[in-house]
PDB file of N, CA and C in Angstrom:
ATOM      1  N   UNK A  58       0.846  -1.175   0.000  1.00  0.00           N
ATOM      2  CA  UNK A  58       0.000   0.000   0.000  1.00  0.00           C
ATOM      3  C   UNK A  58       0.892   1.238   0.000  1.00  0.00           C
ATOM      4  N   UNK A  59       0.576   2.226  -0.640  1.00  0.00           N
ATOM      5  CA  UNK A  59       1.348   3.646  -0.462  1.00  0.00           C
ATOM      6  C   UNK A  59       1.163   4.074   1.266  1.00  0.00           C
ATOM      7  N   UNK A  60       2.054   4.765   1.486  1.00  0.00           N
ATOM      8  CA  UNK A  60       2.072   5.509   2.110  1.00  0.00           C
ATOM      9  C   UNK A  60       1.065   6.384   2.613  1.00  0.00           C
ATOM     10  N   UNK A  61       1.269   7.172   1.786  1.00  0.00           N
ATOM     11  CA  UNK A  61       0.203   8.330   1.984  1.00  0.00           C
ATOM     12  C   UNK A  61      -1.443   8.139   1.738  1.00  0.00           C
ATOM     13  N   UNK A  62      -1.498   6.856   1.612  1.00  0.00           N
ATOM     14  CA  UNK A  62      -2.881   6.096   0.722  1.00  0.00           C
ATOM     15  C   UNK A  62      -4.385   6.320   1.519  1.00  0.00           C
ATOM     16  N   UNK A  63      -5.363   6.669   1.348  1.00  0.00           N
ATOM     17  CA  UNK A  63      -6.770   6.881   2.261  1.00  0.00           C
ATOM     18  C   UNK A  63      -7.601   6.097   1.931  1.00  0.00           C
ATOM     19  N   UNK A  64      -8.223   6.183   3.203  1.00  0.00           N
ATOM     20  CA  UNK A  64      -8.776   4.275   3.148  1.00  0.00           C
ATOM     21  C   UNK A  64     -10.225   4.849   4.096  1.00  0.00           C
ATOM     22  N   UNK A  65     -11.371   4.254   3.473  1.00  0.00           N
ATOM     23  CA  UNK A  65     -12.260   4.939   3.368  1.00  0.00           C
ATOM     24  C   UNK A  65     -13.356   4.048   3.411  1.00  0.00           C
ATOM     25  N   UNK A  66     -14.319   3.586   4.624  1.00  0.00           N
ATOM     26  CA  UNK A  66     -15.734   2.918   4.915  1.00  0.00           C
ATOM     27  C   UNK A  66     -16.728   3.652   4.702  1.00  0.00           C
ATOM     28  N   UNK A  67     -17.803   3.508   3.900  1.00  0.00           N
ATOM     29  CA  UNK A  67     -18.980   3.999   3.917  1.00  0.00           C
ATOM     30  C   UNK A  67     -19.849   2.834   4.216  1.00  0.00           C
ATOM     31  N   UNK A  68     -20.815   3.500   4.938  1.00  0.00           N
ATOM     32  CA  UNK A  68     -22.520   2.376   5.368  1.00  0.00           C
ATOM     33  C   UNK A  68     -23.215   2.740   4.948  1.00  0.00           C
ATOM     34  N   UNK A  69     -24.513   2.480   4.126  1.00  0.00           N
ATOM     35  CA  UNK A  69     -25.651   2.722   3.604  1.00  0.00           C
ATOM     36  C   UNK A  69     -26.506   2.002   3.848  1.00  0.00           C
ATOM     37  N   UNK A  70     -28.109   2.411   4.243  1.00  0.00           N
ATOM     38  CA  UNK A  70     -28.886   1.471   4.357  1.00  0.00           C
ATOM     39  C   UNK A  70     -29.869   1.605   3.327  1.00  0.00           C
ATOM     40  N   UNK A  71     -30.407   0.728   2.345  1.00  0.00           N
ATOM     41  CA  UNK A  71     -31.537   1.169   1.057  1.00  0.00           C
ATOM     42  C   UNK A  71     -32.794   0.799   2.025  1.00  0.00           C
ATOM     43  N   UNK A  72     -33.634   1.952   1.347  1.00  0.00           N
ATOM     44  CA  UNK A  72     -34.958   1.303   2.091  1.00  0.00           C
ATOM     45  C   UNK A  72     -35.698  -0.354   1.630  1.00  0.00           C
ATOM     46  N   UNK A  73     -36.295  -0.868   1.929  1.00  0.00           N
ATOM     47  CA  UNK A  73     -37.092  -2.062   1.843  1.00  0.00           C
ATOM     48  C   UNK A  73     -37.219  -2.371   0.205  1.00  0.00           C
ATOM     49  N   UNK A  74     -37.957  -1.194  -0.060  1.00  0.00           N
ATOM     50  CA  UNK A  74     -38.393  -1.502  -1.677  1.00  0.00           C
ATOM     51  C   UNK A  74     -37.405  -1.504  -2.872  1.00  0.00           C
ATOM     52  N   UNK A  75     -36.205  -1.086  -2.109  1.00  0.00           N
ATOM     53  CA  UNK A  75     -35.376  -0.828  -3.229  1.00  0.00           C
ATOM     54  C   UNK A  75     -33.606  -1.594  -2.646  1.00  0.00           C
ATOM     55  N   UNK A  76     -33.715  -2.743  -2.315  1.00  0.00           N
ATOM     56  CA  UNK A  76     -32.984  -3.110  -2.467  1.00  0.00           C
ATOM     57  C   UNK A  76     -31.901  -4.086  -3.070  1.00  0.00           C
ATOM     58  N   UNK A  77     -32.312  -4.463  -4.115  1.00  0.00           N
ATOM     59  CA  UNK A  77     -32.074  -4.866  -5.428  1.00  0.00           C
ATOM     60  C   UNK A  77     -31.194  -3.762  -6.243  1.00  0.00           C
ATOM     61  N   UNK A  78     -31.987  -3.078  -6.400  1.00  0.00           N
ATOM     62  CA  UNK A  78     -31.550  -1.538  -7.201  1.00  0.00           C
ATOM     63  C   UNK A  78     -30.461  -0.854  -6.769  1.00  0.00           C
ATOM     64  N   UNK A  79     -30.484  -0.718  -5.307  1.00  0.00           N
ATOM     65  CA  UNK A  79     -29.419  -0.075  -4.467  1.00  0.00           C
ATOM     66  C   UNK A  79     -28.066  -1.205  -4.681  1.00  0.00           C
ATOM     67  N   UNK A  80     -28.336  -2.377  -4.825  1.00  0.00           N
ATOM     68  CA  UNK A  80     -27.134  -3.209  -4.773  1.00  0.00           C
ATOM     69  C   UNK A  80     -26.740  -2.906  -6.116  1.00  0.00           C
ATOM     70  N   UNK A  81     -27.615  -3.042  -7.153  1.00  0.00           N
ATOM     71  CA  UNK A  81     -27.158  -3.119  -8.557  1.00  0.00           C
ATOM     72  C   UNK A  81     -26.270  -1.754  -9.113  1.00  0.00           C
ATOM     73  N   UNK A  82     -27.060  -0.580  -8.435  1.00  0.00           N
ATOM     74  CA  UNK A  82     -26.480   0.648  -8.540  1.00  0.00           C
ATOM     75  C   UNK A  82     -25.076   0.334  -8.078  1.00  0.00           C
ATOM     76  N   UNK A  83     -24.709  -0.059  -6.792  1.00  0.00           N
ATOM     77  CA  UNK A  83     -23.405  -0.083  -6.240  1.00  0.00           C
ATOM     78  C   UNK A  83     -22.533  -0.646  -7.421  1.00  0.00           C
ATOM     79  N   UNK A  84     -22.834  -1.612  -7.394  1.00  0.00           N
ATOM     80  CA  UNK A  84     -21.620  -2.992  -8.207  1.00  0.00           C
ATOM     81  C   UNK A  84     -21.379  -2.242  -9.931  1.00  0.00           C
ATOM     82  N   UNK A  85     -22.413  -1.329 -10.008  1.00  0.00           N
ATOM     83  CA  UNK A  85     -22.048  -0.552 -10.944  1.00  0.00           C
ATOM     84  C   UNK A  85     -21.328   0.502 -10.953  1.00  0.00           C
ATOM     85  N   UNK A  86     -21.131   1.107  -9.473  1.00  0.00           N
ATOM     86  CA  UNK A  86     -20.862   2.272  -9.574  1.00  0.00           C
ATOM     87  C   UNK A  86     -18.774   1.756  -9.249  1.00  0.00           C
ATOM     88  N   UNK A  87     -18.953   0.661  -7.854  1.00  0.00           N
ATOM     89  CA  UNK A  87     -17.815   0.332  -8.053  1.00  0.00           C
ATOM     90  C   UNK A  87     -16.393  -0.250  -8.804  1.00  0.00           C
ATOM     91  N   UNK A  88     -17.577  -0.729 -10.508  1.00  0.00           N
ATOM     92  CA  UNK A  88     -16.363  -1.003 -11.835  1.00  0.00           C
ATOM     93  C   UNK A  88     -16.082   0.545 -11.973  1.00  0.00           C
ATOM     94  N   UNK A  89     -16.757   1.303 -12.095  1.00  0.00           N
ATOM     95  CA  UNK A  89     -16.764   2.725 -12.471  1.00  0.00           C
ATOM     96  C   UNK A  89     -15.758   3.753 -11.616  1.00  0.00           C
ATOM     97  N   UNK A  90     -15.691   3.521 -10.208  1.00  0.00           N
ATOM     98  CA  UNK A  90     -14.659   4.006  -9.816  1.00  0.00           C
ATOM     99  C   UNK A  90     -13.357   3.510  -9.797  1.00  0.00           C
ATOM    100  N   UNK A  91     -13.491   2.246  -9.826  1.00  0.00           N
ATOM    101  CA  UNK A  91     -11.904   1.744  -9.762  1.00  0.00           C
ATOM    102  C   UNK A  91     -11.196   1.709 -11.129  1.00  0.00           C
ATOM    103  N   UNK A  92     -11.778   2.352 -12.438  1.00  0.00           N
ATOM    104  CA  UNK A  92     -10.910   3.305 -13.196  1.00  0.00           C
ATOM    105  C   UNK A  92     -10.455   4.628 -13.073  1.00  0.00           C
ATOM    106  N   UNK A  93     -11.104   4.920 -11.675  1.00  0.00           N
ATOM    107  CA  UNK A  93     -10.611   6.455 -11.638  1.00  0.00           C
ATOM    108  C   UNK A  93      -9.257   6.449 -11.377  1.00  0.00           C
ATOM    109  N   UNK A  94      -8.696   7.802 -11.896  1.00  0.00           N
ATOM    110  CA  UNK A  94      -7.240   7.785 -11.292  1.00  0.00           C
ATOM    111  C   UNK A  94      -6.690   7.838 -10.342  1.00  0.00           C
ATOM    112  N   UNK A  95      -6.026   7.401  -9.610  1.00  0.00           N
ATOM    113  CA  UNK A  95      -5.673   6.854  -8.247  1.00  0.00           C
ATOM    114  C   UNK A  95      -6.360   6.098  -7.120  1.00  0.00           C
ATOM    115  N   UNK A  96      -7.428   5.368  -7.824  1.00  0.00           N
ATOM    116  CA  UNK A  96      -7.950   4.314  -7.065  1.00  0.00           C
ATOM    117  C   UNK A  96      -6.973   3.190  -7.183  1.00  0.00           C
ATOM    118  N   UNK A  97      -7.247   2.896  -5.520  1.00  0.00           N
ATOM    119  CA  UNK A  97      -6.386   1.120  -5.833  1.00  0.00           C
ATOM    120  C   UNK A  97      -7.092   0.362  -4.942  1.00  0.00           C
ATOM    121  N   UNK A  98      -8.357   0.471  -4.447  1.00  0.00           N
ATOM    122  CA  UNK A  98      -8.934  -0.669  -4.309  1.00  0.00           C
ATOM    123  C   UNK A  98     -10.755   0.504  -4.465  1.00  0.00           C
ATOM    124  N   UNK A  99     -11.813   0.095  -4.538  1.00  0.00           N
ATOM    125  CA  UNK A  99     -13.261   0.249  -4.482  1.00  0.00           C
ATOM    126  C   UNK A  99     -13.935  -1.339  -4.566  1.00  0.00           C
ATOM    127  N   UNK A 100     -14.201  -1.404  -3.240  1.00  0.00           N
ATOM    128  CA  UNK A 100     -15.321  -2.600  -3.239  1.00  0.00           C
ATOM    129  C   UNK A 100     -16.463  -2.544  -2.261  1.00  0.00           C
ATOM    130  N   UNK A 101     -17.452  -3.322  -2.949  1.00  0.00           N
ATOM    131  CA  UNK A 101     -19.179  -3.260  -2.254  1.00  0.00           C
ATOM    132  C   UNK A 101     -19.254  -4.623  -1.555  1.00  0.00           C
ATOM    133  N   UNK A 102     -19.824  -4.229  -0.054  1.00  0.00           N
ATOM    134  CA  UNK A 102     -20.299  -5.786   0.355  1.00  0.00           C
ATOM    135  C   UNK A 102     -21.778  -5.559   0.695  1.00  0.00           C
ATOM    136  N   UNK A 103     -22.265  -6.661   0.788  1.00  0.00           N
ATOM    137  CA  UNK A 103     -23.367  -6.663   1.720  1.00  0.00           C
ATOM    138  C   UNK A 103     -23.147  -6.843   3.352  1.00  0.00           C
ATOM    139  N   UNK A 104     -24.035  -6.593   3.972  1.00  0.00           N
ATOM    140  CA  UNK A 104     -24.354  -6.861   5.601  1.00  0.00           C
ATOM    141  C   UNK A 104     -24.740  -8.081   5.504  1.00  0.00           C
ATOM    142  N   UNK A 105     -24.358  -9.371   5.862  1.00  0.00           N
ATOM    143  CA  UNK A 105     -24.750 -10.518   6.362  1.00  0.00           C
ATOM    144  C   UNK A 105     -26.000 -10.510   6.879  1.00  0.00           C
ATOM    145  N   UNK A 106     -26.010  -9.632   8.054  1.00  0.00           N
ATOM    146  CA  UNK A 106     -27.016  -9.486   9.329  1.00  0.00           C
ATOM    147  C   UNK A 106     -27.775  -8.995   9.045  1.00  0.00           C
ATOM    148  N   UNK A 107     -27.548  -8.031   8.289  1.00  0.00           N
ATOM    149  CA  UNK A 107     -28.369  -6.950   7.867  1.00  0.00           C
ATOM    150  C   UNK A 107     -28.614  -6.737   6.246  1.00  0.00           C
ATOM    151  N   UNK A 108     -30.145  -7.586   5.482  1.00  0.00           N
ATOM    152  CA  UNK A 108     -30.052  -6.931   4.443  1.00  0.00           C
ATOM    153  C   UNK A 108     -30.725  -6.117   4.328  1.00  0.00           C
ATOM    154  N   UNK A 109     -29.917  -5.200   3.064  1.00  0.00           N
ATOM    155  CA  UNK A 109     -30.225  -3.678   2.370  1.00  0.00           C
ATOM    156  C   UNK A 109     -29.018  -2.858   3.151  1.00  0.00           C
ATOM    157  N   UNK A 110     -28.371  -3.273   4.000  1.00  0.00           N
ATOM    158  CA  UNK A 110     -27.120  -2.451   4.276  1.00  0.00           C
ATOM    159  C   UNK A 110     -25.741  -2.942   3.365  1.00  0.00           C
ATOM    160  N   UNK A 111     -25.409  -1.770   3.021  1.00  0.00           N
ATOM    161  CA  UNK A 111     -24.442  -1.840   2.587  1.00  0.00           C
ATOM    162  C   UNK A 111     -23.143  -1.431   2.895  1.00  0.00           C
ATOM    163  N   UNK A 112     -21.920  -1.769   2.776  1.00  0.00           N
ATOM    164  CA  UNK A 112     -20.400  -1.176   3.255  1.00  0.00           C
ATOM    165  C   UNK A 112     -19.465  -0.798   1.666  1.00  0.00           C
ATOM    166  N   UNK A 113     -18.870   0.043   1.684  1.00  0.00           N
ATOM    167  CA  UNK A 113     -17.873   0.267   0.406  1.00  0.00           C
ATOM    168  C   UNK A 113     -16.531   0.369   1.691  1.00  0.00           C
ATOM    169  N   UNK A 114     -15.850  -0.191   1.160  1.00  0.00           N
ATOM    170  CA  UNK A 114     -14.370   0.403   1.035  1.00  0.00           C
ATOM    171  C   UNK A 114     -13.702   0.268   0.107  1.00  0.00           C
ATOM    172  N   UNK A 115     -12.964   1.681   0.107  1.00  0.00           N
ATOM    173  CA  UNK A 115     -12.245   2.157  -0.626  1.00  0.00           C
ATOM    174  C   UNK A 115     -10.776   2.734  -0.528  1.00  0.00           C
ATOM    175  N   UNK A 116     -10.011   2.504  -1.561  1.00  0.00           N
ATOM    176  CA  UNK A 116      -8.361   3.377  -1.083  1.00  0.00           C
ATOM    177  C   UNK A 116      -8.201   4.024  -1.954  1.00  0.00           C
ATOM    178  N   UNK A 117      -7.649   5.107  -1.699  1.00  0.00           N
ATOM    179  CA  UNK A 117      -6.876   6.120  -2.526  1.00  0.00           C
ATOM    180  C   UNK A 117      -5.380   5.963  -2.495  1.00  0.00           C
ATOM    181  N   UNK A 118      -5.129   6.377  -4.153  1.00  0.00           N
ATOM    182  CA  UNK A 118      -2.984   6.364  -3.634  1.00  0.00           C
ATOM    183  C   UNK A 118      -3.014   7.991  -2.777  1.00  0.00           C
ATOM    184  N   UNK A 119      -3.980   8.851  -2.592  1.00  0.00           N
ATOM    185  CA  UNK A 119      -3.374   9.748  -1.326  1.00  0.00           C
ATOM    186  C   UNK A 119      -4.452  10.876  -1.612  1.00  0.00           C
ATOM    187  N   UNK A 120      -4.341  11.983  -0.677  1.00  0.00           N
ATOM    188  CA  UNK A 120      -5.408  12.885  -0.390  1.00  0.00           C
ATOM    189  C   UNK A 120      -6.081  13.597  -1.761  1.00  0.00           C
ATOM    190  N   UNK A 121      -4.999  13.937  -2.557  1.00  0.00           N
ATOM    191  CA  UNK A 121      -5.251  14.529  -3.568  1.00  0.00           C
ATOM    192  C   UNK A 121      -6.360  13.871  -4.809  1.00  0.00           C
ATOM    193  N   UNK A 122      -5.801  12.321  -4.734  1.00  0.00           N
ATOM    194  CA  UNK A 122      -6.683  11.169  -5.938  1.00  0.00           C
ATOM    195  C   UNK A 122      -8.252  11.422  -5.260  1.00  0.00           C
ATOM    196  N   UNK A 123      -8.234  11.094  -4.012  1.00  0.00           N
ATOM    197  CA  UNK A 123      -9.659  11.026  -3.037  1.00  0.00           C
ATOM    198  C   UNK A 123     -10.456  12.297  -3.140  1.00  0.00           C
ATOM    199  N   UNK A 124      -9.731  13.401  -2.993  1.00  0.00           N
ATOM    200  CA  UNK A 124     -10.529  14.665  -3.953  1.00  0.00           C
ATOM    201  C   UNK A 124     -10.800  14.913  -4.638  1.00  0.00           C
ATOM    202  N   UNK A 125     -10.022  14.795  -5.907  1.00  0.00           N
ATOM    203  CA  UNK A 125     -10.425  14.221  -7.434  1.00  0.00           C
ATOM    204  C   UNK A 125     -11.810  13.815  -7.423  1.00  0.00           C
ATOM    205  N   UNK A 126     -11.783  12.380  -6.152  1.00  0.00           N
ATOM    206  CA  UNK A 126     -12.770  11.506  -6.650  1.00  0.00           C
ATOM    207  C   UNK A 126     -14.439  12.413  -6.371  1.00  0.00           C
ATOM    208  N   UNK A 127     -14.088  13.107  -5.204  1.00  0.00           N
ATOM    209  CA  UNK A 127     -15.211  13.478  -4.437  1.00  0.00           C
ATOM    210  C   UNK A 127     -15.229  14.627  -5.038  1.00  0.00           C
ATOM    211  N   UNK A 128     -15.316  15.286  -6.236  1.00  0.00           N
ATOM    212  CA  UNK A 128     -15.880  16.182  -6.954  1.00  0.00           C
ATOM    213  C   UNK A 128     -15.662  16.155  -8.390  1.00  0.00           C
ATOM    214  N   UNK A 129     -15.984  14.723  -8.533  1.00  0.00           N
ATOM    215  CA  UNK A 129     -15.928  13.969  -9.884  1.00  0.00           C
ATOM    216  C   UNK A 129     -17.056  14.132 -10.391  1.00  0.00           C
ATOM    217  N   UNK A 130     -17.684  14.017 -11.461  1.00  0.00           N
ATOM    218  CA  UNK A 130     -19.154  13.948 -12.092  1.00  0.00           C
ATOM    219  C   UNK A 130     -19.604  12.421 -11.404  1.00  0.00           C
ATOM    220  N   UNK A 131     -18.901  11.797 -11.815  1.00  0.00           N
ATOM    221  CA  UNK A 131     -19.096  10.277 -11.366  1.00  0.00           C
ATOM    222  C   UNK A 131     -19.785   9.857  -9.705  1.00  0.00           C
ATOM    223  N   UNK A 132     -19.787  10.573  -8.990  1.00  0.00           N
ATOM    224  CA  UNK A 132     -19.785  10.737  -7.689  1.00  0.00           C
ATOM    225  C   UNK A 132     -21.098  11.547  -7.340  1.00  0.00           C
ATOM    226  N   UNK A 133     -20.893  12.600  -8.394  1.00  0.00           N
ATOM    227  CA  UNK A 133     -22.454  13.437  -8.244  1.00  0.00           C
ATOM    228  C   UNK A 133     -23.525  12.406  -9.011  1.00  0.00           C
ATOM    229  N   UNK A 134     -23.538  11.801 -10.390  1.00  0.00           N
ATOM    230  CA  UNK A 134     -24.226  11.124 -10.596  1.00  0.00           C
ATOM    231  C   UNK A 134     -24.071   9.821  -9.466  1.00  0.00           C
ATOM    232  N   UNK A 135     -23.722   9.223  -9.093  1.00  0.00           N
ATOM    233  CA  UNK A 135     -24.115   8.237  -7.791  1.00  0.00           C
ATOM    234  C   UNK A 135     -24.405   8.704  -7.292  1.00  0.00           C
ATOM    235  N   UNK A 136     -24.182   9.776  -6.198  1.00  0.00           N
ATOM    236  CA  UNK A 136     -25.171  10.418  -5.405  1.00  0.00           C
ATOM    237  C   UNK A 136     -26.712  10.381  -5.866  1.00  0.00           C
ATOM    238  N   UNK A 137     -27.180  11.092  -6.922  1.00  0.00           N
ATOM    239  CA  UNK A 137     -28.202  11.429  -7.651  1.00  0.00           C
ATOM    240  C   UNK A 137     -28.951  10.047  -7.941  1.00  0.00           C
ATOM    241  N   UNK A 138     -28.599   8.299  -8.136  1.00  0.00           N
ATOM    242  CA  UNK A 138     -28.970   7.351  -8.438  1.00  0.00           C
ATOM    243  C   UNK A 138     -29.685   6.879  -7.439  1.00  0.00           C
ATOM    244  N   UNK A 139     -28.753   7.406  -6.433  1.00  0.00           N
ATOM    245  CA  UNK A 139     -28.861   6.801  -5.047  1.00  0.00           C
ATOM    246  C   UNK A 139     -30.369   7.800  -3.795  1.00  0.00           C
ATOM    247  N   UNK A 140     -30.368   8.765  -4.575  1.00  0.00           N
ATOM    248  CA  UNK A 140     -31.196   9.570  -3.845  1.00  0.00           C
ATOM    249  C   UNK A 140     -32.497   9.239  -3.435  1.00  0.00           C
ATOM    250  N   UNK A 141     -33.349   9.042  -2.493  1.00  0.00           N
ATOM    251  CA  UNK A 141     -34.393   8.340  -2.335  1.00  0.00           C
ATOM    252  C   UNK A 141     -34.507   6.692  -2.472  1.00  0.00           C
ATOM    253  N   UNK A 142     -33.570   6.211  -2.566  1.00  0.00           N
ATOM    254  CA  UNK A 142     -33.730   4.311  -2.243  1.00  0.00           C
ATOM    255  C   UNK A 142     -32.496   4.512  -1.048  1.00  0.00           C
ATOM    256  N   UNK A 143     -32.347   4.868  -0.512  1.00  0.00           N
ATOM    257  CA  UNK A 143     -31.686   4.844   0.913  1.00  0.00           C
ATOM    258  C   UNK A 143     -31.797   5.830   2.436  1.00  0.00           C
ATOM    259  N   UNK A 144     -31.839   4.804   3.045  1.00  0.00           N
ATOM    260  CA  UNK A 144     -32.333   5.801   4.227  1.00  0.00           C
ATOM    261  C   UNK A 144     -31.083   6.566   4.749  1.00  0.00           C
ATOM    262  N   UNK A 145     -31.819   7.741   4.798  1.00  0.00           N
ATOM    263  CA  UNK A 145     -30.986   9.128   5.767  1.00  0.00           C
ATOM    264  C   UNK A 145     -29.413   9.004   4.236  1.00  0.00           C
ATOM    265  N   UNK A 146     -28.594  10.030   5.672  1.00  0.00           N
ATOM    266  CA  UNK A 146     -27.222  10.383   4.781  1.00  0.00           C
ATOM    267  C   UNK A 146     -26.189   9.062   5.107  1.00  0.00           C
ATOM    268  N   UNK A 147     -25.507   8.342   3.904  1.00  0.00           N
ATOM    269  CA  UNK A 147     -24.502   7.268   4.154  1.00  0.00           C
ATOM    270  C   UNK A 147     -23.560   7.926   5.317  1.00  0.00           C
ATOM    271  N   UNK A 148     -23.266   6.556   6.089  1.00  0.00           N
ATOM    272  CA  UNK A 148     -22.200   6.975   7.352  1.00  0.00           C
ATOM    273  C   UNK A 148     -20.538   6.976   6.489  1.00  0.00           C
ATOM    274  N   UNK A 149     -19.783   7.778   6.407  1.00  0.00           N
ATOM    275  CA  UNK A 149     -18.907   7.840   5.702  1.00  0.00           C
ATOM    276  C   UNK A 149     -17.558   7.797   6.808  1.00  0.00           C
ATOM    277  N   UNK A 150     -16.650   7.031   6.760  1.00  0.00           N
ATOM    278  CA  UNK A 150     -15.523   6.850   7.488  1.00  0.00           C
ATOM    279  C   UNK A 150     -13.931   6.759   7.206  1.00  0.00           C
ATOM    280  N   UNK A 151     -12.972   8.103   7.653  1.00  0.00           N
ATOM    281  CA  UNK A 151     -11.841   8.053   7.140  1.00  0.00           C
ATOM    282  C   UNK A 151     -10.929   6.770   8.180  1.00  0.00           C
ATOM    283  N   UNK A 152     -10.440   6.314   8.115  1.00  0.00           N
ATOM    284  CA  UNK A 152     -10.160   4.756   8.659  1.00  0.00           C
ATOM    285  C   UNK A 152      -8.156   5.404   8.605  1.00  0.00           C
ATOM    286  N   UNK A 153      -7.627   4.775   9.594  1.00  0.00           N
ATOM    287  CA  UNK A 153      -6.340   5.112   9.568  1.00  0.00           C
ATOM    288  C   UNK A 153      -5.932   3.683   9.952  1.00  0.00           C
ATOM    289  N   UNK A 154      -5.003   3.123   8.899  1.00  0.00           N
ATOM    290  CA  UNK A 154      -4.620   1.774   9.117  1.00  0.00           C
ATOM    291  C   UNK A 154      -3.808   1.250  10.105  1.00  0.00           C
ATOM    292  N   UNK A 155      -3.977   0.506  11.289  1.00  0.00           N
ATOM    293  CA  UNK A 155      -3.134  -0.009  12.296  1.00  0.00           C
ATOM    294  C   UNK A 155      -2.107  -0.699  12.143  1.00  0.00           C
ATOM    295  N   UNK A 156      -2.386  -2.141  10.988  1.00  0.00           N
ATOM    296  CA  UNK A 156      -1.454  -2.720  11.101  1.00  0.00           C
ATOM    297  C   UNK A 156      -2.161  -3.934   9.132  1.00  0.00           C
ATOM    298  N   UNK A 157      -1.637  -3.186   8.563  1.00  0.00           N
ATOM    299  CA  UNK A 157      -1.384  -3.516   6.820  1.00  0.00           C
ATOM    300  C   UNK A 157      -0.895  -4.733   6.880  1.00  0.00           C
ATOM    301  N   UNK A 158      -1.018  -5.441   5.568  1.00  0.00           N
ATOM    302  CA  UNK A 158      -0.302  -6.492   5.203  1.00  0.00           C
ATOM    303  C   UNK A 158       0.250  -6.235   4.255  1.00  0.00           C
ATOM    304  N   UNK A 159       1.090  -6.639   4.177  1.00  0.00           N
ATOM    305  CA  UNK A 159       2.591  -6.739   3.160  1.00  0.00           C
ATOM    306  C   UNK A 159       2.417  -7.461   1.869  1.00  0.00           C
ATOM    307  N   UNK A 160       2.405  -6.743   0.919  1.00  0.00           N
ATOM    308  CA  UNK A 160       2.384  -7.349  -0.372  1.00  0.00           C
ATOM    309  C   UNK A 160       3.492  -7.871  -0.814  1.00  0.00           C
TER     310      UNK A 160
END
């Protein structure tokens, strides 16, 4: 992993009726970011426990790529896909890594 790299949890919960859509949106949106420039990882899971919740994490090679990302068109249209099939605002989390594994 770089150095300087940002590493990044989001939670989302879709409401009831739309959670199909909310997943499909994701898995779409995450081929779509991990061509952006300086992505090096974007991935979607589900909640086991919980369905219609969702988790992304994500890495950046560093502060600058992650800004890029977050005032990308790409980002405003997900936002905009996402608007009304999920409850409230996604919990968004900057994560500081303890202890990495070694590639």
């Amino acid at each position: 992993m770089h150095p300087d790299s940002i590493h990044v949890l989001t939670l989302a919960e879709a409401d009831s009726e739309y959670v199909e859509e909310v997943r499909q949106i994701l898995q779409e949106m995450a081929g779509l970011h991990r061509q952006e420039e300086g992505c090096l990882r974007f991935d979607v899971y589900a909640d086991a426990a919980r369905p219609g919740r969702f988790n992304t994490i994500e890495v950046w090679e560093n502060a600058e790529a992650h800004k890029r990302h977050l005032n990308s068109a790409l980002v405003t249209h997900s936002v905009m896909m996402l608007i009304g099939k999920v409850r409230g605002l996604p919990d968004i989390r900057m994560l500081e890594p303890i202890n990495e594994m070694k590639e």
